[in-house]
Every structure is written in C-alpha cells, then in structure tokens.
Short mmCIF file of C-alpha atoms in Angstrom, two decimals:
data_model
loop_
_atom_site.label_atom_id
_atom_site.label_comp_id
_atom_site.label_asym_id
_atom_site.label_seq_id
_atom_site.Cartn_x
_atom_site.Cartn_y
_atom_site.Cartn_z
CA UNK N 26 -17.83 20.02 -14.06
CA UNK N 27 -15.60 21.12 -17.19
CA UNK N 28 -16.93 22.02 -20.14
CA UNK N 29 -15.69 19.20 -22.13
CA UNK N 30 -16.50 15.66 -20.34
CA UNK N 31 -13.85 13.15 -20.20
CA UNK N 32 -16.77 10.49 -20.67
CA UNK N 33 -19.69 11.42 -22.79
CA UNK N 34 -22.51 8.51 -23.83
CA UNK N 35 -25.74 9.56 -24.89
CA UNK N 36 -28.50 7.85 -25.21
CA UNK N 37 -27.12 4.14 -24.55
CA UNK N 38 -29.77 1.46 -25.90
CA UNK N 39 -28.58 -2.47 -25.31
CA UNK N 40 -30.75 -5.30 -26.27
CA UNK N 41 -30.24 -8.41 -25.66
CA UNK N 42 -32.23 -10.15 -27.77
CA UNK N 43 -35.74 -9.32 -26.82
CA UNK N 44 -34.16 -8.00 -23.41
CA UNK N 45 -34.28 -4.39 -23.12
CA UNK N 46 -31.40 -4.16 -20.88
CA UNK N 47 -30.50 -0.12 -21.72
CA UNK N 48 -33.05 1.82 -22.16
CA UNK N 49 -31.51 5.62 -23.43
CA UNK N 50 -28.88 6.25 -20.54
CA UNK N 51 -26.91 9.47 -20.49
CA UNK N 52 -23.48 10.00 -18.74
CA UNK N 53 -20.80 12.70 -18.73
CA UNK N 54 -17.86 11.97 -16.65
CA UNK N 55 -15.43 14.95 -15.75
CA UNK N 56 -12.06 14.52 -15.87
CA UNK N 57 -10.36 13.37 -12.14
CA UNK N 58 -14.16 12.58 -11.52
CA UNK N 59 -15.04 9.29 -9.47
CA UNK N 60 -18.52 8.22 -10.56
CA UNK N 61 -20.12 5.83 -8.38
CA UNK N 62 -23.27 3.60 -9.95
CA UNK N 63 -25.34 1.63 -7.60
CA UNK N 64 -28.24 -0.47 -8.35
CA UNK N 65 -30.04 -3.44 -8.00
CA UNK N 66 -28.95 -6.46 -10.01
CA UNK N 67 -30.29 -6.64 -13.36
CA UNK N 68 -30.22 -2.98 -13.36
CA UNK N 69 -27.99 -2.88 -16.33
CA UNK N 70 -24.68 -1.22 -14.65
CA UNK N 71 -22.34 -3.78 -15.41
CA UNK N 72 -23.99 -3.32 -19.48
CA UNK N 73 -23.09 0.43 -19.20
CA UNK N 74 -19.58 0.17 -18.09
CA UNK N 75 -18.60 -2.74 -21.07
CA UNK N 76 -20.45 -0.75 -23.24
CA UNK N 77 -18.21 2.45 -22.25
CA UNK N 78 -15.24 0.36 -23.73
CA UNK N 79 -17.29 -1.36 -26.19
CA UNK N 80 -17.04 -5.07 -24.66
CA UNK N 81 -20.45 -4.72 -25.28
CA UNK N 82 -21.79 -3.65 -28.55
CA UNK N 83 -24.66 -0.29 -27.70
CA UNK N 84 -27.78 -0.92 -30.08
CA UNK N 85 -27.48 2.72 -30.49
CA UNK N 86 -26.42 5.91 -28.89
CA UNK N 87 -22.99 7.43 -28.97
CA UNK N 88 -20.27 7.30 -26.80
CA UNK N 89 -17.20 9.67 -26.60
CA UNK N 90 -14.34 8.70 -24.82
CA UNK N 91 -10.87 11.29 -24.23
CA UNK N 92 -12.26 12.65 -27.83
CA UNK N 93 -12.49 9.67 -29.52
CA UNK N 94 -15.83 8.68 -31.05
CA UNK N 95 -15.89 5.03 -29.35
CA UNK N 96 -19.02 3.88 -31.83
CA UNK N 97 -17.16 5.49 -34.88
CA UNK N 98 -16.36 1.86 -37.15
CA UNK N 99 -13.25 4.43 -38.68
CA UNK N 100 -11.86 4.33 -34.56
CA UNK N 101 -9.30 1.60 -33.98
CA UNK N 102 -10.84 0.56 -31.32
CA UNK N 103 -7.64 -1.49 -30.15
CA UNK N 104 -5.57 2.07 -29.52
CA UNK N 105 -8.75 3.65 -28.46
CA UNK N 106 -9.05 0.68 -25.51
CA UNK N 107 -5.49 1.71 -24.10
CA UNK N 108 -6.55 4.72 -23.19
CA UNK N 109 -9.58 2.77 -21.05
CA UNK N 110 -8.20 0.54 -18.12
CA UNK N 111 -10.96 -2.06 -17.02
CA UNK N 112 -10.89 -4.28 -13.80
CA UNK N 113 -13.54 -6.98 -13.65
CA UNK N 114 -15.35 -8.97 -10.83
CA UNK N 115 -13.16 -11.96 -11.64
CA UNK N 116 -10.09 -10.58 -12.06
CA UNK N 117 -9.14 -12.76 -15.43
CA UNK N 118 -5.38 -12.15 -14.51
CA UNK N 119 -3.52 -14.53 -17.48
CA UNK N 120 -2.67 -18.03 -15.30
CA UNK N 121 -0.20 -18.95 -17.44
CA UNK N 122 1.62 -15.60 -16.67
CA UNK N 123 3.65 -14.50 -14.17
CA UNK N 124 1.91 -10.91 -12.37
CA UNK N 125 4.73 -9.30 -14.03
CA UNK N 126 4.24 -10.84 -17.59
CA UNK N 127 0.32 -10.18 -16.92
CA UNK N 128 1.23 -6.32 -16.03
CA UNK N 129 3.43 -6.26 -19.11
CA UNK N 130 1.52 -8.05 -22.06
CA UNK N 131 0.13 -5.08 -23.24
CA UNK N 132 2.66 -3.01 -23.05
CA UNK N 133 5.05 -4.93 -25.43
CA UNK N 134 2.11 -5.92 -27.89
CA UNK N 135 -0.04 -2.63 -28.00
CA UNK N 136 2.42 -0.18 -26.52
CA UNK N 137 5.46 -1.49 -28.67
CA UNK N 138 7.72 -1.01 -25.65
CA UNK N 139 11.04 -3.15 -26.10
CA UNK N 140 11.06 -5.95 -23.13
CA UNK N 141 13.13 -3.58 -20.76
CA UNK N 142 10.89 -0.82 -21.19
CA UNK N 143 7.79 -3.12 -20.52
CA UNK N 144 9.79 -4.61 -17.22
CA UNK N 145 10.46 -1.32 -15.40
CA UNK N 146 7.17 0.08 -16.27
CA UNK N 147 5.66 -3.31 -14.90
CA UNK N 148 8.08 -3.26 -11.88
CA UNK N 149 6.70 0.44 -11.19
CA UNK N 150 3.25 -0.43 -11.88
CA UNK N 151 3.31 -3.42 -9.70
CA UNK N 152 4.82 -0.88 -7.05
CA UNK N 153 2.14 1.35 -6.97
CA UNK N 154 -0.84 -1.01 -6.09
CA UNK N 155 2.11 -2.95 -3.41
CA UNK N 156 3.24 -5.81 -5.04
CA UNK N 157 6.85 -5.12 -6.11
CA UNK N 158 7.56 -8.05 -4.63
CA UNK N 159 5.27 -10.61 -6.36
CA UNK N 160 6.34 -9.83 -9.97
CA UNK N 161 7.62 -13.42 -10.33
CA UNK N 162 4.65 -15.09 -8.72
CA UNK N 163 1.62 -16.44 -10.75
CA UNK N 164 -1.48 -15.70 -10.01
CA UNK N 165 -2.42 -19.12 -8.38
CA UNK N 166 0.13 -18.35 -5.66
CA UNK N 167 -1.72 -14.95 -4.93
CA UNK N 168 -4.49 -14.13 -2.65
CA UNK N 169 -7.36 -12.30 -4.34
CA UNK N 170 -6.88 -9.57 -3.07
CA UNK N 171 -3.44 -9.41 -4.48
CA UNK N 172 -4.72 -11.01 -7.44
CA UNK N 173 -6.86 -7.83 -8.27
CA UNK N 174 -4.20 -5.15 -7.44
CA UNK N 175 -2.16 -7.03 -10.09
CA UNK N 176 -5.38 -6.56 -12.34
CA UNK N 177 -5.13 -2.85 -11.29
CA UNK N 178 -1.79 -2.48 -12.10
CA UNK N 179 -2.41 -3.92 -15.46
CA UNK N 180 -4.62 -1.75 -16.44
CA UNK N 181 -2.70 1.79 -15.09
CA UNK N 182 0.68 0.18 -16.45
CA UNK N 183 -0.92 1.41 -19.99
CA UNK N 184 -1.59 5.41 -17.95
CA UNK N 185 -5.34 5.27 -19.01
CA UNK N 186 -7.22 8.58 -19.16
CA UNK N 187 -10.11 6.39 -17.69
CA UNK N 188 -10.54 3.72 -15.01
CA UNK N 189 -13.60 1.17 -14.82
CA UNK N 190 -14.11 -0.93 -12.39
CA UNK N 191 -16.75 -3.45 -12.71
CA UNK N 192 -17.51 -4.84 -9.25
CA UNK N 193 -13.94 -5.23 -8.03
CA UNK N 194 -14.51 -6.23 -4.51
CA UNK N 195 -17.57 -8.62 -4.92
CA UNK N 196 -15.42 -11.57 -5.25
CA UNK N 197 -13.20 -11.06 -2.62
CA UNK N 198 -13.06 -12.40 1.19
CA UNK N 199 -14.10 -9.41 3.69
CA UNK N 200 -10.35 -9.22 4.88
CA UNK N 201 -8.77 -8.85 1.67
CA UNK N 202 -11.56 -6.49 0.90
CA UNK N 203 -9.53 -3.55 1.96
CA UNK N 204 -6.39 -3.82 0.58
CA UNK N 205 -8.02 -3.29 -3.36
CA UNK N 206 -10.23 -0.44 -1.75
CA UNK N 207 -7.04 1.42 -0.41
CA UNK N 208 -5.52 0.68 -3.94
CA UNK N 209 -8.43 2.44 -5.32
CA UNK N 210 -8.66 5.43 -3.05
CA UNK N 211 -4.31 6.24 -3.79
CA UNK N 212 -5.42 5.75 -7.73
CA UNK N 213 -8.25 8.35 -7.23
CA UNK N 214 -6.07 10.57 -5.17
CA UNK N 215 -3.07 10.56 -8.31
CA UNK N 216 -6.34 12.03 -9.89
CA UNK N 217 -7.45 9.15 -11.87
CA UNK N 218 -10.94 9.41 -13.18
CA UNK N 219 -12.67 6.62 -12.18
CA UNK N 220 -16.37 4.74 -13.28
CA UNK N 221 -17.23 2.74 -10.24
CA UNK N 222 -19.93 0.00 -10.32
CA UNK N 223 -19.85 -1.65 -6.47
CA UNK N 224 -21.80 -2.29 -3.56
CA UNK N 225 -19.28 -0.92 -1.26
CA UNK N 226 -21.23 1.82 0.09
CA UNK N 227 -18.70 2.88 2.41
CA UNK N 228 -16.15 3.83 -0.69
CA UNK N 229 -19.05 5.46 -1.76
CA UNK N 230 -19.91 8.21 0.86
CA UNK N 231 -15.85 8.87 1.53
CA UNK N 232 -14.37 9.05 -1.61
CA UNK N 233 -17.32 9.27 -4.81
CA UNK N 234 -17.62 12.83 -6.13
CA UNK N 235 -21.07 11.98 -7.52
CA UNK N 236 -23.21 8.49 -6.83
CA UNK N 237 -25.46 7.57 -9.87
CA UNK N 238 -28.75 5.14 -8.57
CA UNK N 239 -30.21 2.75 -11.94
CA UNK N 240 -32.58 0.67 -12.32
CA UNK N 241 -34.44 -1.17 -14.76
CA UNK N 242 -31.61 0.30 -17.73
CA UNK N 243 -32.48 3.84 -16.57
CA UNK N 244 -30.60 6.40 -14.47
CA UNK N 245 -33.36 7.06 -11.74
CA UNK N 246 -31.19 9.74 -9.89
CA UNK N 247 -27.53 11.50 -9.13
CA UNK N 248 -25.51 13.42 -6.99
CA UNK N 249 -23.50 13.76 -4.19
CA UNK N 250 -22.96 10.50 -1.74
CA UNK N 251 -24.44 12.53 1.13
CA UNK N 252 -27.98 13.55 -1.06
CA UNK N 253 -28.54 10.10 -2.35
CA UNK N 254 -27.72 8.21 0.95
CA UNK N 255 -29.44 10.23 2.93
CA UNK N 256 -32.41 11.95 0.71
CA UNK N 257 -32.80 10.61 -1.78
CA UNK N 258 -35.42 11.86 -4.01
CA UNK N 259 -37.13 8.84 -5.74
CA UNK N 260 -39.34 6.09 -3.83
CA UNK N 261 -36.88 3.76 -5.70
CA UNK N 262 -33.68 4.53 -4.56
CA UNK N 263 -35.13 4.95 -0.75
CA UNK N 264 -36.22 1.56 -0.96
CA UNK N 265 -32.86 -0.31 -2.34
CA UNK N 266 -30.57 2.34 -0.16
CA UNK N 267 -32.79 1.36 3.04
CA UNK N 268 -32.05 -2.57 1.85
CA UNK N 269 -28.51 -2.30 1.65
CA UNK N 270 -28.09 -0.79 4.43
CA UNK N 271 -30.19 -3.40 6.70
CA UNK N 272 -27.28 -5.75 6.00
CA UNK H 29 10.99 -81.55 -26.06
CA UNK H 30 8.89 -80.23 -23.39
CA UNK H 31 5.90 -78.11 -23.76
CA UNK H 32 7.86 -74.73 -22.51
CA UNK H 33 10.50 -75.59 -24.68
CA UNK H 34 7.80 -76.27 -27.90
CA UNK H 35 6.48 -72.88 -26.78
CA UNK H 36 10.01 -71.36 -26.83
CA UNK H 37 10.91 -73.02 -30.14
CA UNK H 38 7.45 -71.81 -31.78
CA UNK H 39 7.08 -68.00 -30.40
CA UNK H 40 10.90 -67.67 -30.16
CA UNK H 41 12.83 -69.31 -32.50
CA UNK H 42 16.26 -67.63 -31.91
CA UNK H 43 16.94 -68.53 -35.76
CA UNK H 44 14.10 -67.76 -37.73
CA UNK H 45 14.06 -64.04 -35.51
CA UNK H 46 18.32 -63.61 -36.14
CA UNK H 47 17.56 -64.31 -39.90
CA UNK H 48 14.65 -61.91 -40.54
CA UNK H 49 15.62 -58.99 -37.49
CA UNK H 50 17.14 -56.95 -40.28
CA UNK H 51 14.02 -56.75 -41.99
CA UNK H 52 12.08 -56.05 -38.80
CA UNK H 53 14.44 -52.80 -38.37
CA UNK H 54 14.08 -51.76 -41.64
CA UNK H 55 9.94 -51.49 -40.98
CA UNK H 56 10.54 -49.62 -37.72
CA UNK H 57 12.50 -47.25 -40.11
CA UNK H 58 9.17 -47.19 -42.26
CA UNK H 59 7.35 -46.94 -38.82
CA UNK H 60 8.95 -44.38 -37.61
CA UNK H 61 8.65 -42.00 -40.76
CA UNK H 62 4.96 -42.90 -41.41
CA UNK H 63 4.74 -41.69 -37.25
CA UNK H 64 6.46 -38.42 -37.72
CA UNK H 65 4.89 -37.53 -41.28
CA UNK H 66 1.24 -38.30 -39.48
CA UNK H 67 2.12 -36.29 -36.09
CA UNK H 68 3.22 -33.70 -37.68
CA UNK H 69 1.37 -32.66 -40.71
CA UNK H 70 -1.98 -34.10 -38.86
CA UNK H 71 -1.85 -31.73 -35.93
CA UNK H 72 -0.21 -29.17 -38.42
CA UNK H 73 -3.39 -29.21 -40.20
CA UNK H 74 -5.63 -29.88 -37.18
CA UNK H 75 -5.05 -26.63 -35.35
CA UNK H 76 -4.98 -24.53 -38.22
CA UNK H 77 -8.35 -25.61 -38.68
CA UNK H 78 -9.09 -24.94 -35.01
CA UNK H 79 -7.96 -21.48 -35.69
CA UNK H 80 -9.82 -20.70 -38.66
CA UNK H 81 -13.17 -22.30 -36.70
CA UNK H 82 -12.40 -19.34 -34.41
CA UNK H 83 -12.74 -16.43 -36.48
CA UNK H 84 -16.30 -17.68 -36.61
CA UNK H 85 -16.99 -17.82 -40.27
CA UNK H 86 -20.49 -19.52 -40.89
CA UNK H 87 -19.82 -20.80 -43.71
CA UNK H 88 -16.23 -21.60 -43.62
CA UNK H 89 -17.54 -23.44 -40.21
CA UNK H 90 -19.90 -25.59 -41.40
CA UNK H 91 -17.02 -26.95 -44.15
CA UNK H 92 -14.52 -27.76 -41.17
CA UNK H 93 -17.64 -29.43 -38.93
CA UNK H 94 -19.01 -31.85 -41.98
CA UNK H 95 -14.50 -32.59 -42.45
CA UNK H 96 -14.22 -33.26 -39.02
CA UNK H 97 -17.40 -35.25 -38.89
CA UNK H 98 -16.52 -37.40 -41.78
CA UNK H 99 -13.16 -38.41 -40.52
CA UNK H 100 -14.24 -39.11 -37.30
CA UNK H 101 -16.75 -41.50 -38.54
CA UNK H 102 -14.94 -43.46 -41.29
CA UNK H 103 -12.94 -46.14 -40.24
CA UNK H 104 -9.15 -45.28 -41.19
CA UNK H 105 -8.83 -48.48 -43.20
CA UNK H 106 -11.46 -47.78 -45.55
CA UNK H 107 -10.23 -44.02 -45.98
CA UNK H 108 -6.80 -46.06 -46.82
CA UNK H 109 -8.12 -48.33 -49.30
CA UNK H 110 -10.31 -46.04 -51.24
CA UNK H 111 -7.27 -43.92 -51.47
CA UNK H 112 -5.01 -46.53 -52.44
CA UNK H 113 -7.80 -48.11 -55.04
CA UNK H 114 -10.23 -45.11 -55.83
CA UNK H 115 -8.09 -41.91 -56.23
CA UNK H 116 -6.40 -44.11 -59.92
CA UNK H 117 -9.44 -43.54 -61.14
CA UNK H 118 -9.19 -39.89 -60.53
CA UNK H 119 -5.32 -40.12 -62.77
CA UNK H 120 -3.48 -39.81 -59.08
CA UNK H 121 -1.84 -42.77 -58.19
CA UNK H 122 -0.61 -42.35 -54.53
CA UNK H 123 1.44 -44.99 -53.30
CA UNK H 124 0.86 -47.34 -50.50
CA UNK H 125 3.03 -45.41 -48.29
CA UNK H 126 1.73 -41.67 -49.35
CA UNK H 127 -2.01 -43.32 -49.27
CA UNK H 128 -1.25 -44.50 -45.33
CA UNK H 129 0.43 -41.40 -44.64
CA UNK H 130 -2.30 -39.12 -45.98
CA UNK H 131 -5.29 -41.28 -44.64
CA UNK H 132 -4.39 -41.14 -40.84
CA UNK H 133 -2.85 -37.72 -41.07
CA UNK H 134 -6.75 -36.64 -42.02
CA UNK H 135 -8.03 -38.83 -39.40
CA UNK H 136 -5.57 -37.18 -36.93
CA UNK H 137 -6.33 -33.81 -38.01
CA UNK H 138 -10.34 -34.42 -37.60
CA UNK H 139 -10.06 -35.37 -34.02
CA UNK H 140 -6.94 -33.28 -32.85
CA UNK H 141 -9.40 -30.13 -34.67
CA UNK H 142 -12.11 -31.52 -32.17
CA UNK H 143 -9.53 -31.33 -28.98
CA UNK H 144 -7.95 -28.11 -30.20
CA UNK H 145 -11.46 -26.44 -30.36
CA UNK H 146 -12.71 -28.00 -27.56
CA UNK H 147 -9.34 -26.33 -25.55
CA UNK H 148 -10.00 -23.19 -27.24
CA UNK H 149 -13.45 -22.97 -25.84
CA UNK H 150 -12.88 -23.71 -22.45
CA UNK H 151 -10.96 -21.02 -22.10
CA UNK H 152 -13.10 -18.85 -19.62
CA UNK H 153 -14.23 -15.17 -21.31
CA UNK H 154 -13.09 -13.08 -18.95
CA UNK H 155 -9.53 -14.25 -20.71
CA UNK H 156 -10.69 -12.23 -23.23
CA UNK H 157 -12.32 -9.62 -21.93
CA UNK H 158 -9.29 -8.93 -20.30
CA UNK H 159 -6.96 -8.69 -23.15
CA UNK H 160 -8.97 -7.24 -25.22
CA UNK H 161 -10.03 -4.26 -22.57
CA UNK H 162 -5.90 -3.67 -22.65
CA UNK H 163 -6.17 -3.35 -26.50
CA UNK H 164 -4.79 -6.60 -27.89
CA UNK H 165 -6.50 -7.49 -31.57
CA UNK H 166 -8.40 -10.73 -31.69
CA UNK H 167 -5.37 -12.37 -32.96
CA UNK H 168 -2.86 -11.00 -30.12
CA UNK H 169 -5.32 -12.29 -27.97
CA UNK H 170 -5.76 -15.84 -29.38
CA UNK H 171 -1.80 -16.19 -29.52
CA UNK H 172 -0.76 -14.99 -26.39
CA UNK H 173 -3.31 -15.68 -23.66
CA UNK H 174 -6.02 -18.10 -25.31
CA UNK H 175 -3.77 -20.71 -27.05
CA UNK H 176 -1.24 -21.27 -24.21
CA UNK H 177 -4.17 -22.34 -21.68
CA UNK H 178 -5.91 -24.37 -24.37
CA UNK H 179 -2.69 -25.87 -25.10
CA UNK H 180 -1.98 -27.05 -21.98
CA UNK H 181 -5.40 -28.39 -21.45
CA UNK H 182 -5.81 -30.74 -24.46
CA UNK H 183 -2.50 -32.32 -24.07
CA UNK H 184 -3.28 -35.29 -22.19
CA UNK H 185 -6.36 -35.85 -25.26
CA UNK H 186 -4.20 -35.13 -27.75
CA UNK H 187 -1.17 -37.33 -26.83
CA UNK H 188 -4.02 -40.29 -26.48
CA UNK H 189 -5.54 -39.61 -29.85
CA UNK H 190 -2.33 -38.93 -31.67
CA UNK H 191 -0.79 -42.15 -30.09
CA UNK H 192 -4.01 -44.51 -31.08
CA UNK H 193 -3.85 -42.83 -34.34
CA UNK H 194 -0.02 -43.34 -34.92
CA UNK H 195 -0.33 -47.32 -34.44
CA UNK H 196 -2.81 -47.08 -37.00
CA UNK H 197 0.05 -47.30 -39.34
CA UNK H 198 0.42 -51.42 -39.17
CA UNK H 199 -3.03 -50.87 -41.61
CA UNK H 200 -0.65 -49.90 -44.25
CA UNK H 201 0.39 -53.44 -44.76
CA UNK H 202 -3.26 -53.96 -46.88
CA UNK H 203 -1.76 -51.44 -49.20
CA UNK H 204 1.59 -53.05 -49.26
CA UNK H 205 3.56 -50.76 -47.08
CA UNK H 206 6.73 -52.27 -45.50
CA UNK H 207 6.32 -51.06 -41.89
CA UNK H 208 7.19 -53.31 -38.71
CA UNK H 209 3.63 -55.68 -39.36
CA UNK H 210 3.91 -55.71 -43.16
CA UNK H 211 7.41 -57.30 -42.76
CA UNK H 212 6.68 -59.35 -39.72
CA UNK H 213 3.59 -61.31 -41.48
CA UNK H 214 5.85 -61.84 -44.64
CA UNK H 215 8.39 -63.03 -42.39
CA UNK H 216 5.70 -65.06 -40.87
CA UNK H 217 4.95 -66.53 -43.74
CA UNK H 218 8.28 -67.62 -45.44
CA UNK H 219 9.60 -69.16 -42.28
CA UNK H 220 5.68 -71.13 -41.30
CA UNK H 221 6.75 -69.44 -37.60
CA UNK H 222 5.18 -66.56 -35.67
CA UNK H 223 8.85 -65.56 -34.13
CA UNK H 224 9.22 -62.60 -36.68
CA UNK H 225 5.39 -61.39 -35.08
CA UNK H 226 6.56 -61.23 -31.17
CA UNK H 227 9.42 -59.65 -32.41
CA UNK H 228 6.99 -57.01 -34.68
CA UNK H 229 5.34 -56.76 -31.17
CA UNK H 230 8.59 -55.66 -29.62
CA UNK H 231 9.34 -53.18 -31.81
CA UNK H 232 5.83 -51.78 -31.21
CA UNK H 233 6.63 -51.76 -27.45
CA UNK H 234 10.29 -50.07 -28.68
CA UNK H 235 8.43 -47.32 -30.72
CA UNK H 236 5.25 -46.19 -28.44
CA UNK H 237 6.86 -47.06 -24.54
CA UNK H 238 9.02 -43.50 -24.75
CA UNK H 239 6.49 -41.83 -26.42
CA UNK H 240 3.44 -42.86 -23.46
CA UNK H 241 6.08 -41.76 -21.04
CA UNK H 242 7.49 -38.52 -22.67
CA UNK H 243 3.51 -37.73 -23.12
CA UNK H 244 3.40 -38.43 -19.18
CA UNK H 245 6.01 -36.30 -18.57
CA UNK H 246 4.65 -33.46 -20.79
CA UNK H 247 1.76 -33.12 -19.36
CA UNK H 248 2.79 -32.79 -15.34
CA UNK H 249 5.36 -30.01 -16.64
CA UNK H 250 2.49 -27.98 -18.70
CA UNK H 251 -0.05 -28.76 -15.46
CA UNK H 252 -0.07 -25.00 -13.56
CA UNK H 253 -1.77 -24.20 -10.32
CA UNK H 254 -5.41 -22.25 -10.99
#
C-alpha cells in the first residue's frame, strides 16, 4: 500500500436517529486499489460508501478524499464530488435525457465544457463501457444492463480519482449481469480505484485486491479474496461466507 | 307558431343576438385578458412558491402552507368581493377588473403551488443522488433534472385546475366587470330574452374548446416512456 491513501476515513460514526448504523469504521484505500465490502444487510456498507462522498452526512469522524478534507464545511463539496464517480443500485439515469445528455450533464454544468467538448467526451465515454451506439436513446429504450453502463460512463466521463459502486448488479436480470461486471473489470484494469459494495462473490475472488467483511457498522475483518473466502478468521464472517455460498 | 319555433324565437332570436353580438365580443376581449393575466401571473407566482418550499425553510414553509391553505379553502367569490368592497377601507381601491384578476390569480397560485410541489416530490431520490454525486449544486439539480420530470407530471392537474380556475372569471360580473356573462345578463335584461345568454355560452365553448384540446395535446407530447 502507498504511503499516502487515496481514501482515508477514520473513525466513521452514522446515526440515524437512535440507530447506530456506524459505529467508528476505518478505511484507507490505495490508489488503483479495488476494495471489495461484503456484509449482511443492515450491516451499514451502503452508509459507508454515501458517506465517502458525503450523500450521507458522518456524525463524526473524518474523511479524506484525493487530499481533500471531505468533512471540512470550507471544501466545496460540489468540485470535491467530481473527483468521486458513484453508481447506485437503481441506476437513477435522468429519463427525461437522452444516455448522451445523461453522460454529459455534468460536464457542461460542473466541468464548464462548451457543448462540443461535453459531446465528444460523452461519445468517448459512452464508448468505453460499449454503448457508442445508444447516445441518442433514452433510458426507457435501454435494457438495464445498458442502463447502468450509461450510469458508468457518467460517472468516468468526469475522470474521477475514485469509483463507488453501491450494489451495481443487484437490480439487474442474471443475463445482463455480465455485461456491467465486464465494464467493471476493463475500468479496474485502466487502473481505476474502485470501492465495491456487492454480492457478486465471483468479481470478488478474480479481480478484488483486498475484500473487507462488516457487520453490525463495524469492520469485522480484511484481506485478500482467497484468506477471507476460504479462512476466514472470525466465527462471523464463516457463517455469512458459508450462507452465500449455499445459494 | 309552433312550440319548436317558440323555442327558436325565445333561445335564438336571430335579432335580439345580431343587435347585442358586438357587445358579446367585446366581453370575450375582457375574457380573454382576465384568462391570460390569471394563467400567467397565477402559475408565475405558484411555482416560485413551489421553489422556495424546496429550499426547506421552516419558517418560510409554514407562511406558504397557511397561503396555500387559505386560498384553497375560500371560495373565489368571496376573496373577490372582499377585495372589491374591503381593501377601500384599507385607501386601495382596486377595480372590478384588477379585484377579479388578482382574486383568482391567488386562488390559481394556491393550488398550482400544491401540484407543483406535489410534482417536485415525486420525483424519486435517487434523481438526486445522482446529480448531486456528479457535483451539480442543489439548484443545478432542481433546474435540470428535478423540474423537467415534475413538470411533465403535473401537467394534466395543472391544465384541469388552471382551466376550472380561468372560467371563474364570469364571477367578475358581481363586481361589475364586462366579461362575456356580465354583458350577456345586461343584454338579457334590456331585450326581456335569454338569446344574448346561449350566445355568452358559445363564446365560453369558443374560449375553453382549444384550450381542453391544446392541454390534450400537451400532455401526450410531454408523456415519456419510464
């Protein structure tokens, strides 16, 4: 790992309410890293990853993203979020948009590129996740699948130091399923660093530098695919690795 | 004389509706500029309101929600009337027209606030999530991917509400405003014949027709696939 973390949170409290959802979680991401986190539901993975781009408000702890003090109220936290691509469960591609006008929002409000600019970056962006072809389609005339690898491109269209990925496959049909994966694997093989929260466990052991196991708003343990699929140290993660993998 | 032809004589007197048509026209004219002065300024005022509501201002909120609530409830012709009748008290003398105008364009911006909001809402998260993860401002975001889908979802409420609001303007005639009723119940009156009325209701039918089909037509172009 480098010396200087691409990704460094320390100490991440969340409440909701009288929920105690965090409860003091620590990660350091290195750059070109792909972190994995598995855990049961309610585990409070999904809270760590929107509170990485502060979707979610942390009660407290601190959070350092490419340099830039995330929790610091002096950050914009608008320029600060360009630098922080996110791809969600559900997609939330823009219906009213065509993919290309989705890929290209940003760019022309945040980025200040011109219209032309935004295009061809769009047009490349849409190229690299294989959908230079459906630039001019909206996204109720796209699959899921598709509909997420426009998502992708969204996000890399703005070159983000960081990639998270909240769940990205759970909402897709088992065929389509593969298409986003392979997406993912060319994005961490361009040397993206990537924050994974999925139950694909496959991804995991073949392309995850590093799988991290919560649960209960704690990281119970971490390391490489191969030592937490296959010996894992805690009763915990035995028991929800030897679940999944009954299905 | 036979009883189609009494009819004929009574609801359409070809004479009494030649003699007072040009008056008739001359109240669509005060129709039509009541209409546009409501639409416009009433919706105007209606989404701004929706917009303020969603910077989520406590106490700015709870203003809009008791204006809303209070033009909602009070029937337009007694908001008319105590303008007209109540506001000379106050040294502002609004005139028939002006009180009319004012009146339903409140009335129009209470409910069109309600449907504005209510489109605003419905828009799912994630919408925002989404922009704002890619670094648009609350205000980028509420422009150019919240507004558009609320837009398109209240039009079919709002072309309702701002039509039954719009034909609210025959209750100008209790405060003396010349529109297409105030001068077909004079008419009615100096000629002892209810022609001058069918041919109010014409005009009516001449005004709002386009406008119930132009709202039809609206809302099948802004309709996208999910």
């Amino acid at each position: 790992m480098t010396p200087q973390p691409i990704v460094d949170a320390r100490a991440i409290h969340k409440h909701f309410g009288a929920l105690h959802v965090l409860k003091g979680v620590d990660l350091k991401v290195a750059e070109r890293e792909l972190v994995f986190v598995i855990g049961p539901s309610g585990s409070g993975k999904s809270t760590l990853l929107r509170c990485l781009n502060r979707l979610e408000e942390p009660s407290s702890g601190s959070i350092v993203v490419d340099g830039i003090d995330m929790l610091d109220p002096r950050t914009d936290i608008n320029h600060a979020r360009q630098r922080i691509g996110m791809v969600f469960q559900s997609f939330n591609l823009y219906p009213h948009m065509t993919a290309l006008g989705n890929v290209t929002l940003a760019l022309r409000k945040v980025a200040g590129k011109s219209r032309a600019e935004a295009d061809a970056l769009g047009h490349a962006a849409l190229e690299r996740v294989g959908l230079a072809d459906r630039a001019e389609h909206t996204p109720g005339q796209l699959s899921g699948g598709q509909q997420q690898r426009v998502a992708i491109a969204r996000s890399i269209a703005l070159e983000p130091r960081v990639m998270l990925f909240d769940e990205p496959t759970s909402a897709l049909d088992p065929e389509l399923v593969g298409s986003v994966l392979a997406v993912m694997r060319s994005l961490r093989e361009s040397g993206m660093t990537m924050i994974v929260v999925s139950h694909e466990m496959g991804f995991a052991r073949n392309a995850a530098d590093r799988v991290v196991f919560m649960d209960d708003g704690l990281i119970v343990e971490q390391g490489p695919p191969a030592a937490i699929f296959e010996t894992p140290a805690h009763e915990r993660t035995r028991a929800f690795i030897g679940q999944i993998q009954r299905h | 004389m036979t009883t189609w032809e009494r009819f004929l004589d009574t609801f359409f007197n070809g004479k009494v509706m030649l003699k007072y048509l040009p008056d008739i026209l001359s109240g669509m004219v005060v129709t039509i500029e009541l209409a546009l002065l409501i639409v416009f300024s009433g919706l105007a005022a209606g989404l701004a309101l929706a917009l303020i509501r969603s910077l989520a201002i406590r106490p700015l909120n709870w203003l809009i929600i008791f204006i809303v609530d209070l033009f909602r409830s009070l029937p337009p012709l007694v908001i008319i009337v105590l303008m007209y009748f109540g506001l000379p008290y106050a040294e502002v003398s609004p005139s028939g027209f002006v009180s009319t105008w004012l009146s339903l364009a409140l009335v129009l911006m209470a409910f069109s606030e309600e449907i504005f909001w209510a489109g605003i809402t419905s828009v799912h998260k994630g919408q925002w999530e989404a922009s704002r993860s890619t670094g648009l401002s609350f205000g980028q975001t509420l422009m150019n991917v919240v507004l558009p889908q609320a837009l398109r979802l209240t039009i079919p409420p709002l072309t309702n509400r701002t039509i039954a609001i719009t034909k609210g303007t025959a209750l100008g005639t209790v405060v003396a405003v010349t529109e297409i009723l105030g001068e077909a119940s004079s008419a009615v009156s100096n000629s002892y014949n209810p022609s001058p009325l069918m041919m109010g209701a014409a005009a009516y039918l001449v005004l709002f027709l386009p406008v119930v089909v132009l709202a039809r037509r609206l809302e099948k172009r802004f309709a996208w696939k999910r």
